[in-house]
Coordinates of C-alpha atoms in Angstrom, one line a residue:
X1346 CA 26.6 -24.2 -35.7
X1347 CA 29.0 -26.7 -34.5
X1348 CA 28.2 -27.2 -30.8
X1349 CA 28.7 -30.0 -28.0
X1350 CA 26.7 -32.2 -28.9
X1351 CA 27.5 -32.2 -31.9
X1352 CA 31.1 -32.9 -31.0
X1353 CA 30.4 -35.8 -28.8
X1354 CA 28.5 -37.5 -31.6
X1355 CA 31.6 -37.6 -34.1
X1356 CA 34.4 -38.8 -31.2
X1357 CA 31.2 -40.7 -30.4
X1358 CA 31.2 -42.7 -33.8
X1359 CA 35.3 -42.6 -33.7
X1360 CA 35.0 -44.5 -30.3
X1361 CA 33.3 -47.3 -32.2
X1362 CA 35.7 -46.9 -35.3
X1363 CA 38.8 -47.4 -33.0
X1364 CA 37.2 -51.2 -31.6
X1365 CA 37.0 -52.4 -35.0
X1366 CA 40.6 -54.0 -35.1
X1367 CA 39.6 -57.2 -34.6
X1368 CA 36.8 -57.4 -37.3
X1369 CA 34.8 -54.9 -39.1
X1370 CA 31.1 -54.4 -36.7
X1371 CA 28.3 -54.6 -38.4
X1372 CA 27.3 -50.2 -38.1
X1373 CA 25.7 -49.1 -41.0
X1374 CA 27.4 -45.5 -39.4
X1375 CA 30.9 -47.3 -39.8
X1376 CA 30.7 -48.0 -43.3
X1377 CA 31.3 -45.2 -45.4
X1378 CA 34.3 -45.1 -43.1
X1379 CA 35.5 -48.2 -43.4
X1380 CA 35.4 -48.5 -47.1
X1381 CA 38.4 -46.0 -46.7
X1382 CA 39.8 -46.1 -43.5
X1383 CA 39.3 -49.6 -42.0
X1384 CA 42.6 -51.4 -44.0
X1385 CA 44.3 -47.8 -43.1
X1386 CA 43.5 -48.7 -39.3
X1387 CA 44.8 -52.1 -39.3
X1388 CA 48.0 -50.8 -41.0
X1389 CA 49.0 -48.1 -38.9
X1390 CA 48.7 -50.7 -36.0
X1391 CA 51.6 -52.6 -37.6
X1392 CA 53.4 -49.6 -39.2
X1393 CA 53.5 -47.6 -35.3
X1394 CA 55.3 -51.1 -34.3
X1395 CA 57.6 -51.1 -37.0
X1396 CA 58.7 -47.0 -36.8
X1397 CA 58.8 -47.8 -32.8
X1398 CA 59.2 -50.8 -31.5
X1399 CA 57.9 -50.4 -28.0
X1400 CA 54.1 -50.2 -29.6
X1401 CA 53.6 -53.7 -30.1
X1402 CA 50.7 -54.7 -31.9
X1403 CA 49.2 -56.2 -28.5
X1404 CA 49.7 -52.8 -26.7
X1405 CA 48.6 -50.3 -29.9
X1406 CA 45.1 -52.9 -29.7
X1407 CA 45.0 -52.0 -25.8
X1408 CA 45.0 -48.4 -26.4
X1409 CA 42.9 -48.4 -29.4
X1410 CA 40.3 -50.3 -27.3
X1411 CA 40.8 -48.3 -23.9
X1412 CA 40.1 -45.3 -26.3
X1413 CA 37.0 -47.1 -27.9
X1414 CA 35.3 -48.1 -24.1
X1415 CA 36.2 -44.0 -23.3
X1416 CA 34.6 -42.4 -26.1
X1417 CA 31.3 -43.6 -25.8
X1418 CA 28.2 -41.1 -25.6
X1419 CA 28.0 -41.8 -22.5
X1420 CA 31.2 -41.7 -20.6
X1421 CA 31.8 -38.3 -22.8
X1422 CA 28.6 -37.2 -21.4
X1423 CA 29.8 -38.1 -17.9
X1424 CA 33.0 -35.9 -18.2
X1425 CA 31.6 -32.6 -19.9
X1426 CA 28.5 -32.4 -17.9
X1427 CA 30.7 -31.8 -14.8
X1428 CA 31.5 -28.1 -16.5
X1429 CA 29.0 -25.4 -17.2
X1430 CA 27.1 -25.6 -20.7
X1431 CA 29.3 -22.7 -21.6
X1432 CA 32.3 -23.8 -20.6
X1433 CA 32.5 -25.2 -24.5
X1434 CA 31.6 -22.5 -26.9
X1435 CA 33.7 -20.1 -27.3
X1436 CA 32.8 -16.9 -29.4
X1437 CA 36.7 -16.6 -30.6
X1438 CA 38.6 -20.5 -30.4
X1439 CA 42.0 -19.8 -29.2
X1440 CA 45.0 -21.8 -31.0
X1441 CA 46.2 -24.8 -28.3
X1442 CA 49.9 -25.8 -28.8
X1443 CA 50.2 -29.4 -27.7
X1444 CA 53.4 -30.6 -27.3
X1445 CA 52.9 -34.4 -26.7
X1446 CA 54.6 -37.4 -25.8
X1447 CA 55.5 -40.9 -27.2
X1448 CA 56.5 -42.9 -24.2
X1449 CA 52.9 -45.3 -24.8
X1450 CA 50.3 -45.3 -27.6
X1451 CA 48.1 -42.0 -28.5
X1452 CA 49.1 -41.0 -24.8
X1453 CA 48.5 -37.2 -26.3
X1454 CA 45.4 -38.0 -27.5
X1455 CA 43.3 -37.3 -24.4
X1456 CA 45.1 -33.4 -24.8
X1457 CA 43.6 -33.0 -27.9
X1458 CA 40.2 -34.2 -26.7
X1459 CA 39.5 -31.9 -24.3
X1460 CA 41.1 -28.9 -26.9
X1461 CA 38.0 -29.9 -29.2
X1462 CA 35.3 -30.7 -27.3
X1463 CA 36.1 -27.0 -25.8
X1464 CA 35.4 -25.4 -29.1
X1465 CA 39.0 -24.6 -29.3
X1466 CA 42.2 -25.2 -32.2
X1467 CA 44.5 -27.8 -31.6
X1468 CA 47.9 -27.0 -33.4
X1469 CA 49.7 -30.8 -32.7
X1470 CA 53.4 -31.3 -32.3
X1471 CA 53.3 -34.9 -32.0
X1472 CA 56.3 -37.1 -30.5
X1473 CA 58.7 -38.4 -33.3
X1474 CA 58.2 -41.7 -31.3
X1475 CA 54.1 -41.6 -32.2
X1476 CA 54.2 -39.7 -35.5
X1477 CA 51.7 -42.5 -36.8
X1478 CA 48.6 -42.7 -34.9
X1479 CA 47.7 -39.3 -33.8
X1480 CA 47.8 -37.7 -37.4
X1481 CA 45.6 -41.2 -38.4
X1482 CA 42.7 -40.9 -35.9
X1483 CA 42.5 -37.0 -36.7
X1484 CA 42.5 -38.2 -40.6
X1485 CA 39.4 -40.0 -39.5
X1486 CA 37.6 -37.7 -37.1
X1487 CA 37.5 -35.1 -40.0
X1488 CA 36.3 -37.4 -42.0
X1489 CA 33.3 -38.0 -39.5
X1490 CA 32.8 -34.4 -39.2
X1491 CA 34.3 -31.7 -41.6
X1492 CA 33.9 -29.1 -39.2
X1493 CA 36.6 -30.5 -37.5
X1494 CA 39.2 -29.4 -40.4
X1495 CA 40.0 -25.9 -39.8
X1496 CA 40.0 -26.8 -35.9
X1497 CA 43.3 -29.5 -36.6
X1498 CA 46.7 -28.5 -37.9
X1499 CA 50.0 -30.2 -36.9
X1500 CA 53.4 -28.7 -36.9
X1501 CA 56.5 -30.5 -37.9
X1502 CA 58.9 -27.2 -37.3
X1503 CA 59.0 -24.6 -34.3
X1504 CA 55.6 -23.4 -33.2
X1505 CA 54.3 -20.0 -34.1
X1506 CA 50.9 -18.4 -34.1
X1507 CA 49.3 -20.0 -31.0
X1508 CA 47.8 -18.6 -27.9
X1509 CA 48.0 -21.2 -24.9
X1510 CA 50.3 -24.6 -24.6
X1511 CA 50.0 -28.4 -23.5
X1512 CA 53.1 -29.2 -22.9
X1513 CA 54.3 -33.7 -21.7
X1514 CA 57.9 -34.1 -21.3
X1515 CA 60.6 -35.1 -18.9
X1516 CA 62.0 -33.7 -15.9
X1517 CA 64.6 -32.0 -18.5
X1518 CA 62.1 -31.1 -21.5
X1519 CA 60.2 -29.2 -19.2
X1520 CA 62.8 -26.7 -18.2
X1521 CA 62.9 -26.0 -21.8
X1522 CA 59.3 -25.8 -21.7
X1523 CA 59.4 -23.5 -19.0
X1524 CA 61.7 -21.4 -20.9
X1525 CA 60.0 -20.8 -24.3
X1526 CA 56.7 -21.4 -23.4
X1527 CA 56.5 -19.6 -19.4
X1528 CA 55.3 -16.5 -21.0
X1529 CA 51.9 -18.3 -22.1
X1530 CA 49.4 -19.7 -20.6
X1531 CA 49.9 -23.5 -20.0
X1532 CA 50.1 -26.9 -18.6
X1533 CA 53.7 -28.4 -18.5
X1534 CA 53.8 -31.5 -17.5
X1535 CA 57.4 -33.3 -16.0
X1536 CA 58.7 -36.7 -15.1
X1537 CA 55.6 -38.9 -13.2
X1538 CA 55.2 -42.7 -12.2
X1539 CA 53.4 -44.9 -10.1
X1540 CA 53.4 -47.2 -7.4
X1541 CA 51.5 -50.1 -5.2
X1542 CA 51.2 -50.9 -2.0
X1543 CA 51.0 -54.2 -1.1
X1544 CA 49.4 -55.5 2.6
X1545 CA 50.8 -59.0 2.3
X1546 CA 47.4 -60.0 2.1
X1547 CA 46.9 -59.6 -1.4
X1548 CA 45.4 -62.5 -3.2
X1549 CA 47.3 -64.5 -5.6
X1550 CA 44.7 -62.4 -8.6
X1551 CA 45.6 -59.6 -6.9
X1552 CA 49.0 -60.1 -7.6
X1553 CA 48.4 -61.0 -10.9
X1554 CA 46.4 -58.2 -11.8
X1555 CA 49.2 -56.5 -10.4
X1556 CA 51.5 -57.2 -13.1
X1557 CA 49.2 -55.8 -15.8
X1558 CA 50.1 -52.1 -14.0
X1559 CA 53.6 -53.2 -14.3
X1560 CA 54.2 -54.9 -17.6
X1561 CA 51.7 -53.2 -19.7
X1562 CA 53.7 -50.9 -22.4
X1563 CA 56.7 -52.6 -20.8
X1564 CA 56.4 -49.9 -17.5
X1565 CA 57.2 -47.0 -20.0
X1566 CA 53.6 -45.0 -18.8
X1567 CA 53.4 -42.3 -16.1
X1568 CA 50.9 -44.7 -14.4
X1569 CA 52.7 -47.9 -14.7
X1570 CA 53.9 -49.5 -11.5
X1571 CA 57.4 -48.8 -10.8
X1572 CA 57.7 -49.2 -7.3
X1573 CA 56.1 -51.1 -5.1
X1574 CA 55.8 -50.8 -0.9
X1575 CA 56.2 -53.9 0.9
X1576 CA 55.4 -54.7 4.5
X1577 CA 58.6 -55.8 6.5
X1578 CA 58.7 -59.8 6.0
X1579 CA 56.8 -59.9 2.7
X1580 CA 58.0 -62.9 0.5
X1581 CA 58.9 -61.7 -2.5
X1582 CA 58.8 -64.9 -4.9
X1583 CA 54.7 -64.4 -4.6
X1584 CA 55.6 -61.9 -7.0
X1585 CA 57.6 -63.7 -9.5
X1586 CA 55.1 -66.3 -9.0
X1587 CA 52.0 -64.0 -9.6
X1588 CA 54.4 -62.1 -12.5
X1589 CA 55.4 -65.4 -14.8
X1590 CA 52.7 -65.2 -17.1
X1591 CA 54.4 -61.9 -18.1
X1592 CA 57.3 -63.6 -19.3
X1593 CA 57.1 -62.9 -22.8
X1594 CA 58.1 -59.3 -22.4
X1595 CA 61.6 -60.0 -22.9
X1596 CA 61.2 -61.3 -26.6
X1597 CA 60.5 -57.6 -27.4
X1598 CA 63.9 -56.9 -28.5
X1599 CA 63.8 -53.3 -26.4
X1600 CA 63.1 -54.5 -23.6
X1601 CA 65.3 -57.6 -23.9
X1602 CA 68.4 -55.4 -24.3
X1603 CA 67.2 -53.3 -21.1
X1604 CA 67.0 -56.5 -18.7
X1605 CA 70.4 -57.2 -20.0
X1606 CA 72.1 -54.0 -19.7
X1607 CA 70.2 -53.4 -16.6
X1608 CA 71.3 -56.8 -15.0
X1609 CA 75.1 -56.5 -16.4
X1610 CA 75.6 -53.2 -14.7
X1611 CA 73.8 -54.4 -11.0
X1612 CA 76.8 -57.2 -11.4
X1613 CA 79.4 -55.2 -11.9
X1614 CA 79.2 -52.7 -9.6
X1615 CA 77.9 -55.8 -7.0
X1616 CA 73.9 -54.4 -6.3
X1617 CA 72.1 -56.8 -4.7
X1618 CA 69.1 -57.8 -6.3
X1619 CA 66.9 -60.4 -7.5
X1620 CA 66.1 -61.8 -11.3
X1621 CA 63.6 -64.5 -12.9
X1622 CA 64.8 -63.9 -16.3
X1623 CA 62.4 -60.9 -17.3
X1624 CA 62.2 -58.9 -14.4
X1625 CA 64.5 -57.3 -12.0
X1626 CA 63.3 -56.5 -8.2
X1627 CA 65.6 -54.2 -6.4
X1628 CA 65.6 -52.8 -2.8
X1629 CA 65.7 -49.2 -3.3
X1630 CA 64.3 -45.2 -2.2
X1631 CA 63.5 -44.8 -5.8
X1632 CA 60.7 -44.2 -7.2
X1633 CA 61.7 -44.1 -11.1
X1634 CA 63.3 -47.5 -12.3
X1635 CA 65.0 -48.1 -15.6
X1636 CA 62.7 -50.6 -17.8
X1637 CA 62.7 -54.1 -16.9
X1638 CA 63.5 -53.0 -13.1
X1639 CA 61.3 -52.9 -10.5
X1640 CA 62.2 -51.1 -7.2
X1641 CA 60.9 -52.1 -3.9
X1642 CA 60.9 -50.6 -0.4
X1643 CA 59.8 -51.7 2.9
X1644 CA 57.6 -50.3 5.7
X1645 CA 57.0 -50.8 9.0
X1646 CA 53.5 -49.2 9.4
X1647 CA 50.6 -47.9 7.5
X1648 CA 51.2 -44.4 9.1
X1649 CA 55.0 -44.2 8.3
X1650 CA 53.9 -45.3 4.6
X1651 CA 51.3 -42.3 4.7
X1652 CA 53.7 -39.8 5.9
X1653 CA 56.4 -41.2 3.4
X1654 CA 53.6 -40.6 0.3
X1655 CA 52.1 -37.4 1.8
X1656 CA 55.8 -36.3 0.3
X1657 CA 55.7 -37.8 -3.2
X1658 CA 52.5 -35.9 -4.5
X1659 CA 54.4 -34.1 -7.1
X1660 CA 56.6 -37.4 -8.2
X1661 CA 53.4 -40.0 -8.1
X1662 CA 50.9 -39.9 -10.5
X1663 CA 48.8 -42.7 -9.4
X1664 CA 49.0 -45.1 -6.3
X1665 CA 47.9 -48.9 -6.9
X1666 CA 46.5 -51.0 -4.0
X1667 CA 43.8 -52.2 -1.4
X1668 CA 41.8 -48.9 0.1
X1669 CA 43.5 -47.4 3.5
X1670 CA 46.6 -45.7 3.2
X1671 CA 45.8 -43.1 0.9
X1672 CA 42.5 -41.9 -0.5
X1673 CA 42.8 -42.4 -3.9
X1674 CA 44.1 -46.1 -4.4
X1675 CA 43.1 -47.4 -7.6
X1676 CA 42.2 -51.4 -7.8
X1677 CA 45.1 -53.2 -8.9
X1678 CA 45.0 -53.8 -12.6
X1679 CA 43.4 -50.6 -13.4
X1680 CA 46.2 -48.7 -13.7
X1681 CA 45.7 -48.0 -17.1
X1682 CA 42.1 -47.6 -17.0
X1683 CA 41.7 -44.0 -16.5
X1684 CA 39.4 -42.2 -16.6
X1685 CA 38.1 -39.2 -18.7
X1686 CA 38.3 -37.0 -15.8
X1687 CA 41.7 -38.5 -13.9
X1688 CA 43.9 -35.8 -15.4
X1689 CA 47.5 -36.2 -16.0
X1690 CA 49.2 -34.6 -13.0
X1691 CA 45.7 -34.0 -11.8
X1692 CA 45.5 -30.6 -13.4
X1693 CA 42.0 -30.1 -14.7
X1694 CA 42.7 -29.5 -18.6
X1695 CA 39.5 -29.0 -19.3
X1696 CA 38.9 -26.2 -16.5
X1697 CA 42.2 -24.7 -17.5
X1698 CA 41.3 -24.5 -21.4
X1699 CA 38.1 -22.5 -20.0
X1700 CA 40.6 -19.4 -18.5
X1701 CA 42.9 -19.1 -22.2

């Protein structure tokens, strides 16, 4: 029998597999799998930067540990006893088609979590921009636990023979989503970012914890900061300020050409704006800015603001800042902390994989 608990102990022992990057711990659980995975794991890191080089060694570390702190007994514990005992075994495992993203690091991962620990299949279509990491971790999880084997398969071609979908795109994928896969059960997921609002009496830690939700995997995340609410009068170099010790982002060659792209068209077609050299702020409605921008908007009270975001449910995936406009404001710098049970979207996956 291959029950819950069970599964929590393997992703248990993959949690501490995934922290190891640094240097090998000293878990006598660990070593049968670091005699053959451990030089694999610190390879991968620099291959997935070399095949896409937006998962820089720095950020790949940062989800590999983010993954490590999540998948302890504990936390996994947390999350599933939320769910009826039942809500995991399942007489006849149905066949999950995740379709997943590639915009940050294993961002599909947490898909094909909550597809196992459900007792279900997980057919993978990984993102051609993360074709490294996902297949690796699964590589090791079977190795952890064999049972897992028959409940893994990936797809490289069009998907056949499955029974429910997962589905992280863009605004445009997910028509195309909608179109092949509306017939099934599923979760499509479309176009999401984030913001902050800022009081203007935000400490200068604040503000630089702040930049973490911006900069970290250069903005590319559904819950990095891209826009950020200003009170009227707010003086914007606090944030360049705050943001310098960010500056490195433009030696990543990506992100480099961005800022200069993004900055040569503002100039030509005369946008006002403002610059520091790695970061562009710019007065604007929008919520989604290009990489390397930043958009900013101004308010003139907390209940306009409120109104204003009581509209953006659909667009926002997460909202950054001090608590009292809306409800769920997440500390700043936590951003890309989630977790196990702040869905994408906040569609409940695992409730959902409970009705297929």
């Amino acid at each position: 029998m291959f029950d819950l608990t069970d599964r929590i102990s393997a992703f248990e022992i993959l949690g501490r597999f995934l922290g190891q990057y640094e240097k090998e711990r000293d878990d006598k659980d660990l070593e049968k799998l670091n005699q053959y995975f451990l030089e694999d794991l610190h390879r991968n890191i620099q291959q997935a930067g070399i095949y896409n080089n937006w998962f820089t060694v720095n950020n790949v570390k940062f989800a590999l540990q983010q993954w490590s702190e999540a998948l302890t007994r504990q936390q996994l514990e947390n999350w599933t006893q939320r769910y009826p005992a039942d809500h995991f075994e399942q007489d006849s495992p149905k066949t999950i088609a995740i379709i997943m993203a590639g915009n940050i690091p294993m961002v599909g991962f947490h898909d094909l979590l909550s597809v196992l620990l459900s007792g279900h299949k997980a057919l993978v279509k990984p993102s051609g921009d993360d074709e490294i990491l996902i297949p690796f971790i699964t590589q090791v999880l079977v190795a952890i636990d064999r049972r897992f084997a028959p409940f893994i398969s990936f797809s490289e071609g069009k998907l056949t023979d499955f029974d429910a979908v997962i589905a992280t795109g863009s605004d445009n994928s997910s028509r195309y989503f909608d179109y092949y896969f509306g017939k099934y059960p599923h979760i499509i997921r479309k176009n999401r970012t984030s913001a902050a609002i800022l009081n203007g009496e935000e400490s200068e830690e604040e503000l630089m914890e702040l930049s973490n939700d911006i900069f970290r995997y250069f903005g590319l995340g559904c819950r990095s900061v891209s826009k950020l609410y200003l009170p009227q009068g707010f003086d914007l170099d606090r944030l360049f300020k705050a943001f310098f010790h960010q500056k490195e982002v433009v030696d990543n060659k990506k992100y480099g050409n961005n800022y200069d792209y993004n900055r040569a068209i503002y100039m030509m077609e005369r946008h006002s704006f403002l610059e520091n050299g790695f970061m562009i702020l710019k007065e604007s409605e929008d919520l989604h800015s290009p990489a390397s921008v930043v958009y900013y908007e101004y308010y003139q009270s907390p209940d306009e603001l409120k109104e204003k975001l009581s509209g953006l449910t659909e667009k926002l995936q997460c909202v950054v800042g001090r608590p009292g406009i809306v409800a769920t404001e997440i500390n700043f710098g936590q951003a890309q902390n989630p977790q196990l049970w702040d869905y994408a979207d906040k569609v409940d996956t695992l409730k959902f994989l409970r009705t297929v």
